């Protein structure tokens, strides 16, 4: 089993995507001190593969999903962070949050271009300044979550509650539904969709 060589995020900026490194160094020192990063095999960046290969609990995986909707001629983007064991409720909750008629996952090439991050590594840290970031309330209860680092070759580790203190974050009750939920059969599966991050 490969090992995770974790180090404080400030020391690890050399193997993070540029927008992520810039956002981290701009954080207050007390927040930055709660965040670590580690290089990983890029082929194992997807949440399930990472958890299995590195022995990291799947329930500690948090997926960052880029969504898009239109209101008239205005295109609205946002990022949503949910636990890997849950499904993002795009069709109801995200649509309402963005105030659009229809919301969907952003196309891969669009998500990569707009974030400056690699697909499979998109993270809530260092996103465009005008994007809202919605975090499912359950994420805050996790003692530690792992998210992307902007590149497929690294991961960032931080307490779930730290996500609530990042710029543009709104904590949303019910942003995601449990994976086994039967009341939302049309709800996309966040674990299928991240591999954006």
Coordinates of C-alpha atoms in Angstrom, one line a residue:
X1 CA 0.0 0.0 0.0
X2 CA 1.4 3.4 -0.9
X3 CA 2.0 5.9 1.9
X4 CA 0.9 9.5 2.3
X5 CA 3.7 11.8 3.0
X6 CA 1.7 14.6 4.5
X7 CA 3.1 18.1 5.3
X8 CA 1.7 21.5 6.3
X9 CA 0.0 23.1 3.4
X10 CA 2.3 26.1 3.4
X11 CA 5.3 23.8 3.0
X12 CA 3.4 21.8 0.3
X13 CA 2.6 24.6 -2.1
X14 CA 5.1 23.4 -4.6
X15 CA 3.0 20.4 -5.6
X16 CA -0.4 22.2 -5.5
X17 CA -2.1 24.0 -8.5
X18 CA -1.2 27.7 -8.6
X19 CA -4.7 29.0 -7.7
X20 CA -4.8 26.6 -4.7
X21 CA -1.4 27.6 -3.4
X22 CA -2.2 31.3 -3.8
X23 CA -5.5 30.9 -1.9
X24 CA -3.8 28.9 0.9
X25 CA -1.1 31.4 1.6
X26 CA -3.8 34.2 1.8
X27 CA -5.6 32.4 4.6
X28 CA -5.2 33.5 8.3
X29 CA -2.4 31.5 9.9
X30 CA -4.7 29.8 12.4
X31 CA -6.7 28.3 9.6
X32 CA -3.7 27.5 7.5
X33 CA -2.2 25.5 10.4
X34 CA -5.2 23.1 10.2
X35 CA -4.5 22.2 6.6
X36 CA -2.1 19.6 5.2
X37 CA -1.3 18.3 1.8
X38 CA 0.4 15.2 0.3
X39 CA 1.5 14.1 -3.2
X40 CA -0.3 11.1 -4.6
X41 CA -0.2 8.9 -7.7
X42 CA -2.3 10.9 -10.2
X43 CA -3.8 7.7 -11.5
X44 CA -5.4 7.3 -8.0
X45 CA -6.9 10.8 -7.8
X46 CA -10.6 9.7 -8.0
X47 CA -12.1 9.4 -4.6
X48 CA -12.9 5.6 -4.5
X49 CA -9.5 4.7 -6.0
X50 CA -7.6 7.0 -3.6
X51 CA -9.5 5.6 -0.6
X52 CA -8.8 2.0 -1.5
X53 CA -5.1 2.5 -2.5
X54 CA -4.1 4.6 0.5
X55 CA -6.4 3.1 3.1
X56 CA -8.1 6.4 3.7
X57 CA -11.7 6.0 4.9
X58 CA -14.2 6.7 2.1
X59 CA -16.4 8.6 4.5
X60 CA -13.6 11.1 4.8
X61 CA -13.7 11.9 1.1
X62 CA -15.3 15.2 0.1
X63 CA -16.1 15.8 -3.6
X64 CA -16.0 19.3 -5.1
X65 CA -18.5 19.4 -8.0
X66 CA -18.7 22.4 -10.5
X67 CA -22.3 23.1 -11.5
X68 CA -23.8 25.5 -14.0
X69 CA -27.2 27.0 -14.7
X70 CA -28.7 29.8 -16.8
X71 CA -31.0 32.7 -15.8
X72 CA -32.0 34.4 -19.0
X73 CA -28.7 35.2 -20.8
X74 CA -26.7 35.0 -17.5
X75 CA -24.6 31.8 -17.0
X76 CA -24.1 31.0 -13.3
X77 CA -21.4 28.8 -11.9
X78 CA -20.9 27.4 -8.4
X79 CA -19.0 24.7 -6.6
X80 CA -20.7 22.2 -4.3
X81 CA -18.8 20.1 -1.7
X82 CA -20.4 16.9 -0.5
X83 CA -19.2 13.8 1.2
X84 CA -18.3 11.0 -1.2
X85 CA -20.9 8.8 0.5
X86 CA -23.8 11.1 -0.6
X87 CA -25.4 12.4 -3.8
X88 CA -25.5 16.1 -4.7
X89 CA -29.1 17.2 -5.1
X90 CA -28.7 19.2 -8.3
X91 CA -32.3 19.0 -9.5
X92 CA -33.9 20.6 -6.5
X93 CA -31.4 22.2 -4.0
X94 CA -28.7 23.5 -6.4
X95 CA -31.3 24.8 -8.9
X96 CA -32.9 26.8 -6.1
X97 CA -29.6 28.1 -4.8
X98 CA -28.5 29.3 -8.2
X99 CA -32.1 30.6 -8.9
X100 CA -32.1 29.0 -12.3
X101 CA -34.6 26.9 -14.3
X102 CA -32.1 24.0 -14.7
X103 CA -28.8 23.2 -13.1
X104 CA -26.3 20.6 -14.2
X105 CA -22.7 19.4 -13.9
X106 CA -20.4 21.7 -15.8
X107 CA -18.7 20.1 -18.8
X108 CA -15.2 18.8 -18.0
X109 CA -13.4 21.2 -20.3
X110 CA -15.3 24.2 -19.0
X111 CA -14.7 23.3 -15.4
X112 CA -11.0 22.9 -16.1
X113 CA -10.7 26.2 -18.1
X114 CA -12.6 28.3 -15.6
X115 CA -10.9 27.0 -12.4
X116 CA -7.3 26.6 -13.7
X117 CA -7.3 23.2 -12.1
X118 CA -7.1 19.6 -13.4
X119 CA -10.2 17.4 -13.8
X120 CA -10.1 15.0 -10.9
X121 CA -8.3 17.6 -8.7
X122 CA -10.8 20.5 -8.5
X123 CA -11.1 21.8 -5.0
X124 CA -13.1 24.4 -3.1
X125 CA -9.8 26.2 -2.3
X126 CA -8.8 28.8 -4.9
X127 CA -11.9 28.9 -7.1
X128 CA -12.9 32.0 -9.0
X129 CA -13.6 34.8 -6.6
X130 CA -17.2 35.4 -7.9
X131 CA -18.3 31.8 -7.5
X132 CA -20.4 30.8 -4.5
X133 CA -19.2 27.6 -2.8
X134 CA -22.0 25.5 -1.2
X135 CA -20.9 23.0 1.4
X136 CA -23.3 20.3 2.6
X137 CA -23.7 20.6 6.4
X138 CA -22.7 17.0 6.9
X139 CA -19.1 17.8 5.7
X140 CA -18.6 20.0 8.7
X141 CA -19.1 17.1 11.1
X142 CA -16.2 15.1 9.7
X143 CA -13.1 15.4 11.9
X144 CA -11.0 15.4 8.7
X145 CA -11.9 15.4 5.0
X146 CA -9.7 15.0 1.9
X147 CA -10.3 17.2 -1.1
X148 CA -8.4 17.9 -4.4
X149 CA -5.3 20.0 -4.6
X150 CA -6.0 21.5 -8.0
X151 CA -3.8 18.8 -9.6
X152 CA -4.5 15.1 -9.8
X153 CA -1.1 14.4 -8.2
X154 CA -1.9 15.7 -4.7
X155 CA -4.6 15.9 -2.1
X156 CA -5.4 18.4 0.7
X157 CA -6.5 17.3 4.2
X158 CA -8.4 19.6 6.6
X159 CA -11.1 19.4 9.3
X160 CA -14.6 19.5 7.8
X161 CA -15.4 22.6 9.8
X162 CA -12.5 24.5 8.2
X163 CA -14.3 24.4 4.9
X164 CA -17.0 26.7 6.4
X165 CA -14.4 29.4 7.0
X166 CA -13.2 29.6 3.4
X167 CA -14.1 32.5 1.2
X168 CA -17.6 32.5 -0.5
X169 CA -18.7 29.4 1.4
X170 CA -22.3 28.9 2.4
X171 CA -23.2 25.9 4.5
X172 CA -26.4 24.2 3.2
X173 CA -28.5 21.7 5.1
X174 CA -29.7 19.0 2.7
X175 CA -27.4 19.9 -0.2
X176 CA -26.8 16.2 -0.6
X177 CA -28.9 13.1 0.1
X178 CA -27.7 9.8 1.4
X179 CA -26.5 7.5 -1.3
X180 CA -29.1 4.9 -0.6
X181 CA -32.0 7.4 -0.6
X182 CA -34.9 6.3 -2.6
X183 CA -36.8 9.6 -2.7
X184 CA -34.5 11.2 -5.2
X185 CA -34.0 8.7 -8.1
X186 CA -33.0 11.4 -10.5
X187 CA -30.4 13.0 -8.3
X188 CA -26.9 12.7 -9.8
X189 CA -24.3 10.8 -7.9
X190 CA -21.6 13.0 -6.6
X191 CA -19.1 10.2 -6.6
X192 CA -19.6 9.7 -10.3
X193 CA -19.3 13.5 -10.9
X194 CA -16.0 14.3 -9.2
X195 CA -13.8 13.1 -10.4
X196 CA -13.9 16.7 -10.8
X197 CA -12.3 16.9 -7.4

